[in-house]
Coordinates of C-alpha atoms and ligand atoms in Angstrom, one line a residue:
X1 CA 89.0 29.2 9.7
X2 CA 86.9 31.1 12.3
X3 CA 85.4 28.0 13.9
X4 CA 89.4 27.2 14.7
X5 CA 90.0 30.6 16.2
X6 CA 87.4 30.5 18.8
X7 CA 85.9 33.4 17.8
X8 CA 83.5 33.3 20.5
X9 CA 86.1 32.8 23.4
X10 CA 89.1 34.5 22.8
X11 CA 88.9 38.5 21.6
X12 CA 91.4 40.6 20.9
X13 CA 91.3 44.3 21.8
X14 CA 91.7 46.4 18.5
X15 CA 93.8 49.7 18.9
X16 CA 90.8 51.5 18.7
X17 CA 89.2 49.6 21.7
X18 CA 86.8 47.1 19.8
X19 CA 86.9 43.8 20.8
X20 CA 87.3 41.1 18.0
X21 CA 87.9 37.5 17.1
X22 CA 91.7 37.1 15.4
X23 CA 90.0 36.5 11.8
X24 CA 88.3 40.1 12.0
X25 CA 91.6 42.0 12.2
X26 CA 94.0 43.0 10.4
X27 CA 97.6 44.3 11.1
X28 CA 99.6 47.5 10.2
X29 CA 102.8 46.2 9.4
X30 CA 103.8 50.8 9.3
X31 CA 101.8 51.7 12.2
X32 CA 103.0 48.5 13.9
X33 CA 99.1 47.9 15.3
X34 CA 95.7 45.8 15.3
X35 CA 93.2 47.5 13.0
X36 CA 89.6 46.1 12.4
X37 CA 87.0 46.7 10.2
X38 CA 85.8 49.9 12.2
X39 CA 89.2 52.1 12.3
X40 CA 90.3 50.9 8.4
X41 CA 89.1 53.0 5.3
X42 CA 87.4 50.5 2.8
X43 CA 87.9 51.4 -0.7
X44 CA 86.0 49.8 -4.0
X45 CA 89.0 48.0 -6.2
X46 CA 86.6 46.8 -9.0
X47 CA 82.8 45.9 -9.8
X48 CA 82.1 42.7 -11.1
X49 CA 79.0 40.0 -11.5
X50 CA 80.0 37.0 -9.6
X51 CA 77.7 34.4 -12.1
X52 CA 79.4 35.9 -15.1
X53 CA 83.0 37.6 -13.5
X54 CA 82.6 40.4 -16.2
X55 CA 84.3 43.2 -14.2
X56 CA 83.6 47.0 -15.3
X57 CA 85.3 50.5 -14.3
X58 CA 82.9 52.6 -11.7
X59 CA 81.9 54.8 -14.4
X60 CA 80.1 51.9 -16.2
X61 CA 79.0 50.5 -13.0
X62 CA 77.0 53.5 -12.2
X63 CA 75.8 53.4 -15.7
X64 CA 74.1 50.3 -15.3
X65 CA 72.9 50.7 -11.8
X66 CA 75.4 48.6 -10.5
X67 CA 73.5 45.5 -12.5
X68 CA 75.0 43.0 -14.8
X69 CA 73.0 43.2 -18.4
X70 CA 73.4 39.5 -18.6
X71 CA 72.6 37.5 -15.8
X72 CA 69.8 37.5 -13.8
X73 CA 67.9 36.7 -10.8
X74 CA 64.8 34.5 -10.3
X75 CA 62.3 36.9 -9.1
X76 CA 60.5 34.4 -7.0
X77 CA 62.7 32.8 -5.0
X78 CA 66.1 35.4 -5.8
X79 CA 68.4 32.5 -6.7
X80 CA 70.4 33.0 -9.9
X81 CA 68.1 32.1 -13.3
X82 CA 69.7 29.5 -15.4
X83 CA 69.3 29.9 -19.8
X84 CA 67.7 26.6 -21.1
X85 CA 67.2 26.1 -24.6
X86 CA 64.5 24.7 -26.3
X87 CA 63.2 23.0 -29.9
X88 CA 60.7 25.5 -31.7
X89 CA 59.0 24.6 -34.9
X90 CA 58.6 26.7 -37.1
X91 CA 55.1 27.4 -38.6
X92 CA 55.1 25.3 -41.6
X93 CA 52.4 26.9 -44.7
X94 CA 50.1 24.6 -45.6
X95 CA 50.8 24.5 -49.4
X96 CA 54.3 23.6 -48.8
X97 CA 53.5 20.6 -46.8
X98 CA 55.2 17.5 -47.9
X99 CA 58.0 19.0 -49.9
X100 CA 61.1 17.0 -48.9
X101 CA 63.6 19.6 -50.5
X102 CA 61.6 22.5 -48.1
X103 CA 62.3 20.7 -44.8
X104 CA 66.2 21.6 -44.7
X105 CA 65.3 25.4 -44.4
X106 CA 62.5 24.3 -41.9
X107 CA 65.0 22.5 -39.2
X108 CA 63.6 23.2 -35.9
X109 CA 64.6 26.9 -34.3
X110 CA 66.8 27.2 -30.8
X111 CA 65.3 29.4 -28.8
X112 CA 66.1 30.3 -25.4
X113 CA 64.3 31.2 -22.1
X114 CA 65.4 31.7 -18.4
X115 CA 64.4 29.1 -15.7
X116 CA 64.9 28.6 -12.0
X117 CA 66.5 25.4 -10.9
X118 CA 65.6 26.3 -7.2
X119 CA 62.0 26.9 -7.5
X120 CA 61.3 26.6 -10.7
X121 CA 60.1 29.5 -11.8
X122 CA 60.7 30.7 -15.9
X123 CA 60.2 33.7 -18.1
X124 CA 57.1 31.4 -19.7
X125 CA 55.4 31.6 -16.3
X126 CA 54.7 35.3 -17.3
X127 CA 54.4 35.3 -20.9
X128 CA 58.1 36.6 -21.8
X129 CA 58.7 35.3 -25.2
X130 CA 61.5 33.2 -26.2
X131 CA 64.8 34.6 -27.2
X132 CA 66.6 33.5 -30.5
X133 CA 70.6 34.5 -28.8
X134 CA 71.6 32.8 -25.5
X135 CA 72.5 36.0 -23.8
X136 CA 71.0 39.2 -23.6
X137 CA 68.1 40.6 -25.6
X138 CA 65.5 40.2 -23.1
X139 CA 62.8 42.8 -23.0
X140 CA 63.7 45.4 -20.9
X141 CA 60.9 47.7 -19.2
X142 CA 61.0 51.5 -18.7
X143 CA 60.1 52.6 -15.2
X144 CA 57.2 54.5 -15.3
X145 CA 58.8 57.3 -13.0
X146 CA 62.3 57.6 -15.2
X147 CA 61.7 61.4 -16.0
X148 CA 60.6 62.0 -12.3
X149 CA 63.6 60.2 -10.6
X150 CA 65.7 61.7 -13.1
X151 CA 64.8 65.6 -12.4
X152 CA 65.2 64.9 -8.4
X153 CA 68.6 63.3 -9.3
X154 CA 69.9 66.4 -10.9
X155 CA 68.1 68.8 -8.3
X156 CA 69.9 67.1 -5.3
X157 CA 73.3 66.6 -7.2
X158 CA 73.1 70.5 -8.3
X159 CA 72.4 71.0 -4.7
X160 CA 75.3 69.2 -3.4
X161 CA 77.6 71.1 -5.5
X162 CA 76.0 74.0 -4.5
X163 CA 76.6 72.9 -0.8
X164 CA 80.1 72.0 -1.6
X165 CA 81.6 75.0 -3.2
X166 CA 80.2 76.8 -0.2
X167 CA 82.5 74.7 2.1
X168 CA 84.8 74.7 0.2
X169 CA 85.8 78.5 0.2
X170 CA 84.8 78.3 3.6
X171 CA 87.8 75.8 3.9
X172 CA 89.9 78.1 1.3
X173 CA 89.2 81.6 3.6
X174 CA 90.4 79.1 6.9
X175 CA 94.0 77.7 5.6
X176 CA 94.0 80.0 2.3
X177 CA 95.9 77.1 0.6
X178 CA 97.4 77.9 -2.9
X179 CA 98.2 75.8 -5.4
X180 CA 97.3 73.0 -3.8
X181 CA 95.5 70.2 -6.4
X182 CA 92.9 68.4 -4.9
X183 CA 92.1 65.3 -6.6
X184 CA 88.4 63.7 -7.0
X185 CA 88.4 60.7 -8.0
X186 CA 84.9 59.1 -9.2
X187 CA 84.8 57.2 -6.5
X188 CA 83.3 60.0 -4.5
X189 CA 80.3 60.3 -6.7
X190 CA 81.4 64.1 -8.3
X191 CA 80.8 64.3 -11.4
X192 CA 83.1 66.0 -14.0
X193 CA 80.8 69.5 -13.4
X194 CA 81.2 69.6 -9.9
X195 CA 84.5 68.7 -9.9
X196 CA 85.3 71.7 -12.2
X197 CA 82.7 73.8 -9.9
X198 CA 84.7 73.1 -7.0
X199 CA 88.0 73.6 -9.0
X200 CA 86.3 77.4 -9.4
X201 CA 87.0 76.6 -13.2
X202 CA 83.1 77.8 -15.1
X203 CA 80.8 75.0 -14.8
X204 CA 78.5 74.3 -17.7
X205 CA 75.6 76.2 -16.7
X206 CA 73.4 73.4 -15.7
X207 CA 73.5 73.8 -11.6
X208 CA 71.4 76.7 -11.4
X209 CA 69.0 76.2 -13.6
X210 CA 68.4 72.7 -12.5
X211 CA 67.8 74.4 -8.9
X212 CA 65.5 77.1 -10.7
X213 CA 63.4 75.1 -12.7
X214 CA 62.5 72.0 -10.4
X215 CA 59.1 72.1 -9.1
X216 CA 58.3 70.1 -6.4
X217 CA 55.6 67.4 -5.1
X218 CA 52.8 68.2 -3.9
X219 CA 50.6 66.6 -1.0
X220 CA 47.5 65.9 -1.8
X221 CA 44.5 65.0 0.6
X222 CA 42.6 62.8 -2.3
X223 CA 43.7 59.1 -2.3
X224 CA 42.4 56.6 -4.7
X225 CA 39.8 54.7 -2.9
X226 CA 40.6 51.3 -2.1
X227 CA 38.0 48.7 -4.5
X228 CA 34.8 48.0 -3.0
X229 CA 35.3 44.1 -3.4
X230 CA 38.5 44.6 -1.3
X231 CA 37.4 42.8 2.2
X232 CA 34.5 40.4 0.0
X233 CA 36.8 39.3 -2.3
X234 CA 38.5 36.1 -1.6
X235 CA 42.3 36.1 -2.1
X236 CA 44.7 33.6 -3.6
X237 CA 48.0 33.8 -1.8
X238 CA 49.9 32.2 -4.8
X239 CA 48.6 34.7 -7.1
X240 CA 49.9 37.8 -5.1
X241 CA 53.8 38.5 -4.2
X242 CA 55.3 38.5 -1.4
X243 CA 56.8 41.5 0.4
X244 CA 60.9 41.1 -0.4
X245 CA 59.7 39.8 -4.1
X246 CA 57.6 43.1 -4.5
X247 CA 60.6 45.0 -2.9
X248 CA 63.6 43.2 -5.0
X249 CA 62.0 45.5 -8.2
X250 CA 61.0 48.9 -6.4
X251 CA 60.4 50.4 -9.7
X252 CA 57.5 48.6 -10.5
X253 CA 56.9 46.5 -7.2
X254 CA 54.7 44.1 -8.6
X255 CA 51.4 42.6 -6.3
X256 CA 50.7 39.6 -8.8
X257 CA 53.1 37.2 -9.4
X258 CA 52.3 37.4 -13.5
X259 CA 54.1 40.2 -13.2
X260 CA 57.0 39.2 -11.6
X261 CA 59.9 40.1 -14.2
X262 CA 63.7 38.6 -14.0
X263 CA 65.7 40.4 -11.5
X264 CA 68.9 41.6 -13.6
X265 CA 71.7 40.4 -11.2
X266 CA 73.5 43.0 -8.7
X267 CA 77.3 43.8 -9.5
X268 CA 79.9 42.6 -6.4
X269 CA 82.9 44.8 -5.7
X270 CA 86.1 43.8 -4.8
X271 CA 87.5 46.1 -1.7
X272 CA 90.9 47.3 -0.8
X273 CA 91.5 48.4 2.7
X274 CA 93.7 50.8 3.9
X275 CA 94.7 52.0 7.8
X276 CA 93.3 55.7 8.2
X277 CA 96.4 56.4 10.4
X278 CA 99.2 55.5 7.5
X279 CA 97.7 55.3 4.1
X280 CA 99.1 52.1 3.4
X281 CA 97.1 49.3 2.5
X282 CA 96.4 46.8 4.5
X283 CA 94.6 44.2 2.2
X284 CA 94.3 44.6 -1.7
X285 CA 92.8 41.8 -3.9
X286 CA 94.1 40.7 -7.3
X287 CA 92.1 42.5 -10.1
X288 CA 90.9 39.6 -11.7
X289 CA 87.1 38.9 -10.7
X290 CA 87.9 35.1 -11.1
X291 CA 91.4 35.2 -8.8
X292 CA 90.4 35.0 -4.9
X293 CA 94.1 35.6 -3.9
X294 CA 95.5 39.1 -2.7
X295 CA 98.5 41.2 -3.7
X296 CA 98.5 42.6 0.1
X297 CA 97.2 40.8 2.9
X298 CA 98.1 42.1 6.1
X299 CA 96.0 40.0 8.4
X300 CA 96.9 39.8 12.5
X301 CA 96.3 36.0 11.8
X302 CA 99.6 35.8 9.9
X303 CA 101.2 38.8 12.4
X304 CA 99.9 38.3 15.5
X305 CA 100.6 35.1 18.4
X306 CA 97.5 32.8 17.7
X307 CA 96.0 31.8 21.8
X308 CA 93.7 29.6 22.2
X309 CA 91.8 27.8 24.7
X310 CA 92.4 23.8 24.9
X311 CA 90.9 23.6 28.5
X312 CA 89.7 25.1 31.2
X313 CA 88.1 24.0 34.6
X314 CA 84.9 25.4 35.7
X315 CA 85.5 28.8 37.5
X316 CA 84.6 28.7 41.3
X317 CA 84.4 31.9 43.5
X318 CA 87.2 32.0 46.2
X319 CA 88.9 29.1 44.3
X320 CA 91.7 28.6 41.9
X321 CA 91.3 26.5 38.5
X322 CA 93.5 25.4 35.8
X323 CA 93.5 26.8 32.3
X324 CA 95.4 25.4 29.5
X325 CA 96.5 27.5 26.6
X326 CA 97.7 27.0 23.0
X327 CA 100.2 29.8 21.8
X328 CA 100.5 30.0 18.2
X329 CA 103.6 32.0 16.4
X330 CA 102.4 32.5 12.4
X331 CA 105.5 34.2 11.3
X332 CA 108.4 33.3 9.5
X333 CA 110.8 34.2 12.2
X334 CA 111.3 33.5 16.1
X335 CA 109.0 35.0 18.4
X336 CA 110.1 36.2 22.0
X337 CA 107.0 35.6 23.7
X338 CA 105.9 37.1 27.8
X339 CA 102.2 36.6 29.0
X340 CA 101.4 39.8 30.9
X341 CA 99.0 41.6 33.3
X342 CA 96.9 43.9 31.3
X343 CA 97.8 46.6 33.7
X344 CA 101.3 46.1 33.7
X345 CA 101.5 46.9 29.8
X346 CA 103.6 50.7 29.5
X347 CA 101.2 53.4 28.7
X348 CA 100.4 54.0 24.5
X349 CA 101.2 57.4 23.4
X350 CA 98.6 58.6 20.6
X351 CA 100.3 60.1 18.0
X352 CA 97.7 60.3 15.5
X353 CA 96.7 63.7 14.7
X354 CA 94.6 65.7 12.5
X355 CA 96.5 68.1 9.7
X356 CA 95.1 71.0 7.6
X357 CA 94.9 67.9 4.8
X358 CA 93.2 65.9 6.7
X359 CA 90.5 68.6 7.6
X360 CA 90.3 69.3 4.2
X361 CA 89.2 65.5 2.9
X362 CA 87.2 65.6 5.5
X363 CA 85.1 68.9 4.7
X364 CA 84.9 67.2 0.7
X365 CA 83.6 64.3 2.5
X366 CA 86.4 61.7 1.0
X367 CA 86.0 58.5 2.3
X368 CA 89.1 59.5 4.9
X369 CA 87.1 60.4 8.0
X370 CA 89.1 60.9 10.7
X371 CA 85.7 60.8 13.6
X372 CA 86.8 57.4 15.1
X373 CA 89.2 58.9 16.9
X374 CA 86.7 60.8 18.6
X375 CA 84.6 57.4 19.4
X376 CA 87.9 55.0 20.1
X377 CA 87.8 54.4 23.8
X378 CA 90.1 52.3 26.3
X379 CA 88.6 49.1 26.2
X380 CA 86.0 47.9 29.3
X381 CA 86.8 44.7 29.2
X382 CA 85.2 44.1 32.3
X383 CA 87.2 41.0 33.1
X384 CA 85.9 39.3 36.5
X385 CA 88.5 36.6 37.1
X386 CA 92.7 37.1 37.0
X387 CA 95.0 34.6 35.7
X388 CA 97.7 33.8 37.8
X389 CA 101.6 32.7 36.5
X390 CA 101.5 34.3 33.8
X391 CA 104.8 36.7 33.9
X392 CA 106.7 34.1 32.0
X393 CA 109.0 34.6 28.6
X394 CA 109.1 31.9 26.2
X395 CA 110.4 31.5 22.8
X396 CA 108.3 30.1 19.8
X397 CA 110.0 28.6 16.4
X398 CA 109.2 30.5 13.4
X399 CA 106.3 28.4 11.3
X400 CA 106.9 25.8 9.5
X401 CA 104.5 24.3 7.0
X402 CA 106.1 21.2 6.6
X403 CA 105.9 20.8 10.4
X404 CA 102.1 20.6 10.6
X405 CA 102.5 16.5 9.4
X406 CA 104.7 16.0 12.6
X407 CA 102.7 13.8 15.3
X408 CA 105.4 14.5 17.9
X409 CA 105.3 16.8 20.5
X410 CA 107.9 17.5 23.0
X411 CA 107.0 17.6 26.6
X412 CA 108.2 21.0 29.0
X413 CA 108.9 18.9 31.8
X414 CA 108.1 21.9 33.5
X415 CA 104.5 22.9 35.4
X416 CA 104.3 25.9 32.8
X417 CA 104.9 24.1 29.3
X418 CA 103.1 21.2 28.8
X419 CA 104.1 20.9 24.9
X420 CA 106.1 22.0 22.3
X421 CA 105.5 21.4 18.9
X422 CA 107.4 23.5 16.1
X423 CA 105.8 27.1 16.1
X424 CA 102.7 26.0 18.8
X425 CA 103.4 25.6 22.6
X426 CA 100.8 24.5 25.3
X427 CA 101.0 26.4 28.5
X428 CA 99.2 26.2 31.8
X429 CA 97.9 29.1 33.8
X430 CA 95.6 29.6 36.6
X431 CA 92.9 31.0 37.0
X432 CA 92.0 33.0 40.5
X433 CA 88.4 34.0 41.1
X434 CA 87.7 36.8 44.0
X435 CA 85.1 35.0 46.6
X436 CA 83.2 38.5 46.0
X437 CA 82.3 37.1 42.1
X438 CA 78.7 36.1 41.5
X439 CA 77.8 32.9 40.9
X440 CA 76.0 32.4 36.8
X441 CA 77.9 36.0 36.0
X442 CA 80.4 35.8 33.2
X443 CA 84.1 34.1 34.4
X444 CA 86.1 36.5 31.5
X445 CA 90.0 36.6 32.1
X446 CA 92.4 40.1 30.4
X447 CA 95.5 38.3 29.2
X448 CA 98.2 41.0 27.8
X449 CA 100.4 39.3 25.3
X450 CA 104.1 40.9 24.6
X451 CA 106.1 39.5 21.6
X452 CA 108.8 40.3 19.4
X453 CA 107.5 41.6 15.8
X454 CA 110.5 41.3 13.3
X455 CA 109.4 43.8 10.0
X456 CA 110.6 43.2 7.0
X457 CA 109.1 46.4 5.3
X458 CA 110.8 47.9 3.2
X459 CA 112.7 45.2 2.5
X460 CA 115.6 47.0 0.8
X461 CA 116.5 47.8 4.6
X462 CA 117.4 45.3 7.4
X463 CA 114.4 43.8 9.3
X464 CA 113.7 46.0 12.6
X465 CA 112.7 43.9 15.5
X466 CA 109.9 45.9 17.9
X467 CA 107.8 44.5 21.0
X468 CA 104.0 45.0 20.6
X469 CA 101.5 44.2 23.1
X470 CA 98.3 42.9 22.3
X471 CA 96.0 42.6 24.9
X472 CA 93.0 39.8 25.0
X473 CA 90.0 38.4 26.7
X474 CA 89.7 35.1 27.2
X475 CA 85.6 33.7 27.6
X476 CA 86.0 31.0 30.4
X477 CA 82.1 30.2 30.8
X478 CA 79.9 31.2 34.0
X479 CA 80.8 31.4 38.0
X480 CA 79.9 28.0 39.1
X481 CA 77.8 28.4 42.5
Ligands
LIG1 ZN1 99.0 52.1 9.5
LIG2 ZN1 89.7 48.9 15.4
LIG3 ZN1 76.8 38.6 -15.1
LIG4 ZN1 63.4 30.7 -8.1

């Protein structure tokens, strides 16, 4: 889709001031405005593996280290290992030799090893024995530091607690809220003791002690000394790993590829968005790891008018050039459409504002941060060259799908409209560049767009019809000289 859009030429300005290509945004159908990927809260729906589309709750995830237990990775090359079976013979005593009523119970074992159809690599290269079952069962290998990793894991989550409940009565003291239930799900990494901690229900008893009894590293000046033979010795790069194969196993972080282990493959999530300003979701995937369709998809390519360039005549200083534009309705209804001066847009209120609530997720660090506001910034779109005959209202069809087979287009007749064609008209603009501009600097144009939004949520009501404004910047190549 993106190559279509023109992701590179035409770029919308998100409410929050970032500028972005059509297929990066996504439209509040409740707030009635662009979002993007920066002002929208992403959420994890569900972990799955995408070789084996076993999805998990987050709890299990976690468990596993957010790995699947049966597909892996080739360690070599990181493409996904295939299981191949194989023929073994079984070892045959030599006094039973020749027996023709033995060789039924003697049929030839399938047994099963992983191999790499990208570079072949397999679990033979590094003396991994066969498996007897297709899936699972291979050898799996402690890492040498569990204990260690462990004891820092429960320091720094008792001292996170710790730093929690202070905040939180902190919080308590500032809006003394009563009886107000604060939910944490597991998606915010508390665990069942902190939760209670924070609840001011008693904890288990394990914070403090975890806190008193850590001991910590200690430098040390003494390194091991590097091998004598270290510069002498000659090296064989195939025999020693590379730096991303050492670094796809951290644990052990092999240096000789006979040590190279399968990779156990790294779980995918499937992500819900939702605007920070409303709550409401803005995109939500089907649960199924196997569906790629949505339940909600609120994207501003479905919401928004689609412009893009079809031509445009190389920008000269002092002079005035043509530029043709494609307008795009996406909707199921009729658009009132008026191209627009940036400038002569009215002035957005901001209504967004913080509340006690919204304070309070913050200080529990809940994945509703509310900081962007403090970074969203009028756009500089730092447009160098004006289009002209713009202040024009037209109407666009609603879209039709059956439409798209249609070679006909109707003429305007007109200087504006060259086409019409069911929900997509061709306009042309022009395109006046100040003598003043530079010649090789970028020839960027601020086009505001006003059209007619008709909502149809909650659909129990009748549709509301609004006029939005989306302002965008069209690429139109370099000052000529
Ligand atoms: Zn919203
Ligand atoms: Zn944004
Ligand atoms: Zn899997
Ligand atoms: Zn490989």
């Amino acid at each position: 889709m993106a190559y279509l859009t023109q992701p590179d030429y035409v770029k919308y300005v998100c409410s929050c001031g970032q500028l972005k290509p059509i297929t990066h945004l996504y439209f509040c159908r409740h707030c009635l405005k662009i979002r993007c990927g920066f002002c929208i809260c992403h959420e994890v729906d569900s972990h799955y593996c995408a070789n084996c589309l076993e999805n998990m709750p987050s709890s299990e995830a976690r468990l596993k280290k957010n790995r699947c237990s049966s597909c892996f990775d080739c360690p070599s090359c990181f493409h996904t290992l295939s299981t191949r079976a194989t023929l073994a013979q079984p070892r045959q005593p030599a006094q039973e030799g020749g027996g023709d009523a033995k060789v039924e119970n003697k049929q030839p074992k399938k047994m099963y090893y992983l191999s790499c159809f990208n570079c072949r690599w397999t679990s033979r290269d590094v003396g991994i024995p066969d498996q007897p079952v297709a899936s699972g069962g291979w050898p799996e290998r402690t890492n040498p530091f569990a204990t260690r990793i462990n004891q820092l894991l429960d320091y720094y989550k008792a001292i996170a607690q710790q730093e929690k409940q202070e905040k939180l009565e902190k919080e308590r003291k500032k809006f003394a809220i009563r009886g107000k239930y604060i939910t944490l799900t597991d998606k915010t990494g508390l665990t069942g003791a902190m939760a209670r901690n924070i609840a001011g229900l008693p904890s288990e008893g394990g914070s403090s002690s975890a806190i008193a009894g850590f001991v910590a590293s200690q430098p040390s000046e003494e390194v091991e000394e590097l091998p004598e033979d270290v510069y002498t010795k000659e090296i064989n790069l195939k025999q020693i790993t590379s730096m991303p194969q050492r670094l796809a196993s951290p644990e052990w972080q092999p240096t000789s590829v006979s040590r190279l282990h399968p990779l156990a493959k790294l779980l995918s999530v499937k992500r819900s968005q939702r605007c920070r300003a409303c709550d409401h979701n803005l995109t939500k995937p089907e649960f199924n790891p196997g569906s790629i369709k949505f339940k909600i998809e609120l994207l501003a390519y479905y919401h928004v008018p689609e412009v893009k360039i079809i031509s445009f005549e190389t920008v000269k200083p002092g002079q005035t050039t043509a530029l043709l534009l494609k307008l795009t309705n996406p909707t199921g209804h009729e658009m009132q459409l008026k191209l627009m001066q940036p400038e002569d847009l009215p002035p957005v209120e901001s209504s967004e504002e913080t509340t006690i609530d919204k304070s309070l997720e913050k200080s529990l660090n809940l994945e509703k941060d509310a900081s962007y506001k403090s970074v969203s910034r009028a756009p500089a779109l730092g447009a160098s060259v004006r289009v002209r005959g713009a202040a024009r209202a037209l109407s666009l069809a609603q879209r039709d799908d059956a439409a798209e087979y249609d070679d006909d287009a109707a003429g305007g007749g007109d200087g504006f409209i060259i086409w019409r064609k069911s929900n997509k008209v061709a306009v042309r603009l022009e395109v006046e560049t100040p003598p003043s501009a530079a010649p090789g600097t970028a020839a960027r144009a601020a086009l505001a767009v006003q059209h007619s939004y008709r909502n149809t949520v909650p659909a129990a009501q009748p549709p509301h019809d609004h006029t939005l404004h989306t302002v965008l910047l069209l690429d139109l190549g370099t000052v000529s000289g």
